[in-house]
Structures are given as C-alpha cells and as structure tokens.
Amino acid sequence: MNELLLKFPRSMASLLDILHGIQDADPQHHLSDEALRAVAEYLDVPPSEVVSTATFYTMYSRAPRGRHIVRLCQSPPCQLLGSETLAEVLAESLGVGIGETTADGAFTLETTSCLGACAEAPAMMVDDKVYGNLTKEKARSVIADVRRSDAAR
Ligand code: FES
C-alpha cells in the first residue's frame, strides 16, 4: 500500500487518482476501510474526507467485487436499443442480479451511465474493454469468452 501511495503527490488534488490506483490494484476492486485510513494518513487529512469522496462517486466501490466487472450502459441511447433486455440476459447468464457478485468471485454485474460508445449502442464494458452493438447472443458470448480465458490461466 505504502509503495503504491508514494507514486502519487501528497496533495488532496491527487485524491481521485489515488483512489483509482488503489481500487485498480485491489484484487477485489474495492476500497477497504484499511486502505482509506492509509490514504488519509498519507495525505494528512481526516479519514472522513477520504471516506466521503470514496462514497460520493459511483466509480468507487466500498464493497468487494469480482475479478471481472461487467458494466452495462443504461443511458437513454442504449436503453432505447435494448439494454434492459440485455440486463436480464446478463443476469441470467451470470446467475446474479445488478450490483451482485457471482459466488465464485469471478464477476460483478453493474449498470453505468454512458460509456462513450453511443454510436455502437447498446454497449457494455467488461474490465477495460468496451463491447458495442450488443445482441443477446453477443452478450452471452462475451461472458463465455471471459470465462474460457479465465479457465485457461
Ligand atoms: S448511451 Fe450507452 S454508450 Fe453512450
């Protein structure tokens, strides 16, 4: 943790970047109480300031999540082109509801606002990769591909 923190300037202006860095490095993609305390200590600010930032932005998670984060866009262009049906398909395919993590800890299913891929709506993101022009079949196939590549490791 300390090694990671030292990569960032000791300034509140770095707080968002620090939280991103910690969350990305965490195997469960979340911000633990312990991590937030360490950040507050590093920046020499009250822990409440760090906690309020970490809870204000939806891009941060205080709860542990899966190894892969599936984010389905719910903004109007994607909604108009069927993202609600895709949410059902993904929920069924993963066996979890929105905001939940699979029992094996592999996937967390979330919704998000625009991913910047409206020209290819409906879209979703799995980890850092955006998948557009989604159909039910394509959504299932993306999940199956990620599962296969996990199993091959
Ligand atoms: S509205 Fe879904 S990617 Fe922009």
Short mmCIF file of C-alpha atoms and ligand atoms in Angstrom, two decimals:
data_model
loop_
_atom_site.label_atom_id
_atom_site.label_comp_id
_atom_site.label_asym_id
_atom_site.label_seq_id
_atom_site.Cartn_x
_atom_site.Cartn_y
_atom_site.Cartn_z
CA MET A 1 0.00 0.00 0.00
CA ASN A 2 2.72 2.47 1.00
CA GLU A 3 4.66 1.73 -2.17
CA LEU A 4 1.56 2.48 -4.23
CA LEU A 5 0.80 5.69 -2.34
CA LEU A 6 4.30 7.01 -2.86
CA LYS A 7 3.62 7.11 -6.61
CA PHE A 8 1.21 10.00 -6.03
CA PRO A 9 1.86 13.57 -4.85
CA ARG A 10 0.84 14.16 -1.24
CA SER A 11 -1.98 16.51 -2.12
CA MET A 12 -5.77 16.38 -1.96
CA ALA A 13 -5.68 17.20 -5.69
CA SER A 14 -4.39 13.64 -6.16
CA LEU A 15 -7.16 12.01 -4.14
CA LEU A 16 -9.26 10.76 -7.06
CA ASP A 17 -6.18 9.33 -8.80
CA ILE A 18 -5.04 7.69 -5.59
CA LEU A 19 -8.43 6.06 -5.05
CA HIS A 20 -8.43 4.82 -8.65
CA GLY A 21 -4.94 3.42 -8.25
CA ILE A 22 -5.83 1.58 -5.07
CA GLN A 23 -9.09 0.21 -6.41
CA ASP A 24 -7.43 -0.98 -9.63
CA ALA A 25 -4.63 -2.69 -7.71
CA ASP A 26 -7.01 -4.40 -5.29
CA PRO A 27 -7.83 -8.00 -6.32
CA GLN A 28 -11.45 -7.39 -5.29
CA HIS A 29 -11.64 -3.96 -6.99
CA HIS A 30 -12.80 -2.09 -3.93
CA LEU A 31 -11.68 0.45 -1.34
CA SER A 32 -11.38 -1.14 2.08
CA ASP A 33 -11.59 0.76 5.38
CA GLU A 34 -7.93 0.00 5.90
CA ALA A 35 -6.98 1.45 2.50
CA LEU A 36 -8.97 4.64 3.12
CA ARG A 37 -7.30 5.08 6.51
CA ALA A 38 -3.89 4.71 4.87
CA VAL A 39 -4.82 7.33 2.25
CA ALA A 40 -5.99 9.78 4.93
CA GLU A 41 -2.75 9.27 6.82
CA TYR A 42 -0.70 9.73 3.65
CA LEU A 43 -2.49 12.97 2.76
CA ASP A 44 -2.62 14.08 6.38
CA VAL A 45 -6.36 14.75 6.29
CA PRO A 46 -9.23 13.45 8.47
CA PRO A 47 -10.39 9.95 7.35
CA SER A 48 -13.93 11.36 6.93
CA GLU A 49 -12.75 13.49 3.99
CA VAL A 50 -11.40 10.45 2.17
CA VAL A 51 -14.43 8.32 3.02
CA SER A 52 -16.88 10.98 1.81
CA THR A 53 -15.11 11.17 -1.57
CA ALA A 54 -14.96 7.39 -1.86
CA THR A 55 -18.68 7.10 -1.19
CA PHE A 56 -19.77 10.09 -3.31
CA TYR A 57 -18.53 8.80 -6.67
CA THR A 58 -20.21 5.72 -8.11
CA MET A 59 -16.96 4.74 -9.84
CA TYR A 60 -15.60 3.66 -6.46
CA SER A 61 -16.80 0.60 -4.62
CA ARG A 62 -16.65 0.16 -0.86
CA ALA A 63 -17.78 -3.46 -1.16
CA PRO A 64 -15.55 -6.24 -2.50
CA ARG A 65 -16.28 -7.08 -6.14
CA GLY A 66 -15.46 -9.85 -8.59
CA ARG A 67 -12.28 -10.27 -10.62
CA HIS A 68 -14.18 -9.01 -13.67
CA ILE A 69 -16.54 -6.05 -13.61
CA VAL A 70 -19.35 -6.12 -16.18
CA ARG A 71 -20.84 -2.64 -16.66
CA LEU A 72 -23.93 -2.38 -18.80
CA CYS A 73 -24.80 1.08 -20.09
CA GLN A 74 -28.23 2.30 -19.02
CA SER A 75 -28.18 5.77 -20.61
CA PRO A 76 -31.05 6.63 -22.99
CA PRO A 77 -29.44 5.67 -26.36
CA CYS A 78 -28.52 2.22 -25.05
CA GLN A 79 -31.85 1.90 -23.26
CA LEU A 80 -33.73 2.66 -26.46
CA LEU A 81 -31.81 -0.11 -28.19
CA GLY A 82 -32.49 -2.80 -25.63
CA SER A 83 -30.18 -2.51 -22.65
CA GLU A 84 -32.98 -3.61 -20.29
CA THR A 85 -33.31 -6.91 -22.10
CA LEU A 86 -29.53 -7.26 -22.06
CA ALA A 87 -29.55 -6.71 -18.30
CA GLU A 88 -31.86 -9.71 -17.99
CA VAL A 89 -29.66 -11.78 -20.30
CA LEU A 90 -26.50 -10.91 -18.36
CA ALA A 91 -28.20 -11.53 -15.02
CA GLU A 92 -29.36 -14.92 -16.22
CA SER A 93 -26.03 -15.78 -17.78
CA LEU A 94 -24.10 -14.85 -14.62
CA GLY A 95 -26.72 -16.02 -12.14
CA VAL A 96 -26.68 -12.72 -10.24
CA GLY A 97 -28.67 -9.50 -10.11
CA ILE A 98 -27.42 -6.00 -10.80
CA GLY A 99 -24.91 -4.99 -8.13
CA GLU A 100 -24.17 -8.59 -7.18
CA THR A 101 -21.08 -10.77 -7.46
CA THR A 102 -21.06 -14.37 -8.61
CA ALA A 103 -20.49 -16.99 -5.92
CA ASP A 104 -17.10 -17.89 -7.39
CA GLY A 105 -15.98 -14.26 -7.16
CA ALA A 106 -15.42 -14.07 -10.92
CA PHE A 107 -17.92 -11.39 -11.99
CA THR A 108 -19.74 -8.39 -10.59
CA LEU A 109 -22.64 -7.09 -12.67
CA GLU A 110 -23.22 -3.34 -12.61
CA THR A 111 -25.01 -0.70 -14.62
CA THR A 112 -23.40 2.54 -15.65
CA SER A 113 -24.14 5.75 -17.46
CA CYS A 114 -22.81 6.42 -20.98
CA LEU A 115 -19.60 4.61 -21.85
CA GLY A 116 -18.91 6.93 -24.78
CA ALA A 117 -19.82 4.22 -27.28
CA CYS A 118 -23.29 5.52 -28.20
CA ALA A 119 -22.62 5.04 -31.92
CA GLU A 120 -22.43 1.33 -31.12
CA ALA A 121 -25.34 1.22 -28.66
CA PRO A 122 -26.24 -0.86 -26.83
CA ALA A 123 -22.87 -1.23 -25.14
CA MET A 124 -21.23 -2.72 -22.11
CA MET A 125 -17.75 -2.77 -20.65
CA VAL A 126 -16.00 -5.78 -19.20
CA ASP A 127 -12.98 -4.66 -17.21
CA ASP A 128 -11.27 -2.18 -19.57
CA LYS A 129 -12.82 -3.32 -22.84
CA VAL A 130 -15.97 -1.88 -24.41
CA TYR A 131 -18.30 -4.14 -26.40
CA GLY A 132 -20.83 -2.44 -28.68
CA ASN A 133 -23.67 -3.39 -30.99
CA LEU A 134 -24.69 -5.90 -28.37
CA THR A 135 -27.27 -8.55 -29.03
CA LYS A 136 -28.40 -11.20 -26.56
CA GLU A 137 -26.11 -13.70 -28.26
CA LYS A 138 -23.11 -11.35 -28.28
CA ALA A 139 -23.56 -10.52 -24.59
CA ARG A 140 -23.66 -14.24 -23.70
CA SER A 141 -20.68 -14.92 -25.92
CA VAL A 142 -18.55 -12.15 -24.32
CA ILE A 143 -19.19 -13.62 -20.87
CA ALA A 144 -18.41 -17.14 -22.13
CA ASP A 145 -15.14 -15.88 -23.67
CA VAL A 146 -14.05 -14.26 -20.41
CA ARG A 147 -14.91 -17.47 -18.52
CA ARG A 148 -12.91 -19.53 -21.04
CA SER A 149 -9.89 -17.26 -20.83
CA ASP A 150 -10.04 -17.42 -17.01
CA ALA A 151 -10.16 -21.22 -17.11
CA ALA A 152 -7.17 -21.32 -19.47
CA ARG A 153 -4.97 -19.49 -16.94
S1 FES B 1 -25.50 5.79 -24.12
FE1 FES B 1 -24.66 3.85 -23.90
S2 FES B 1 -22.65 4.12 -24.56
FE2 FES B 1 -23.47 6.12 -24.68
#
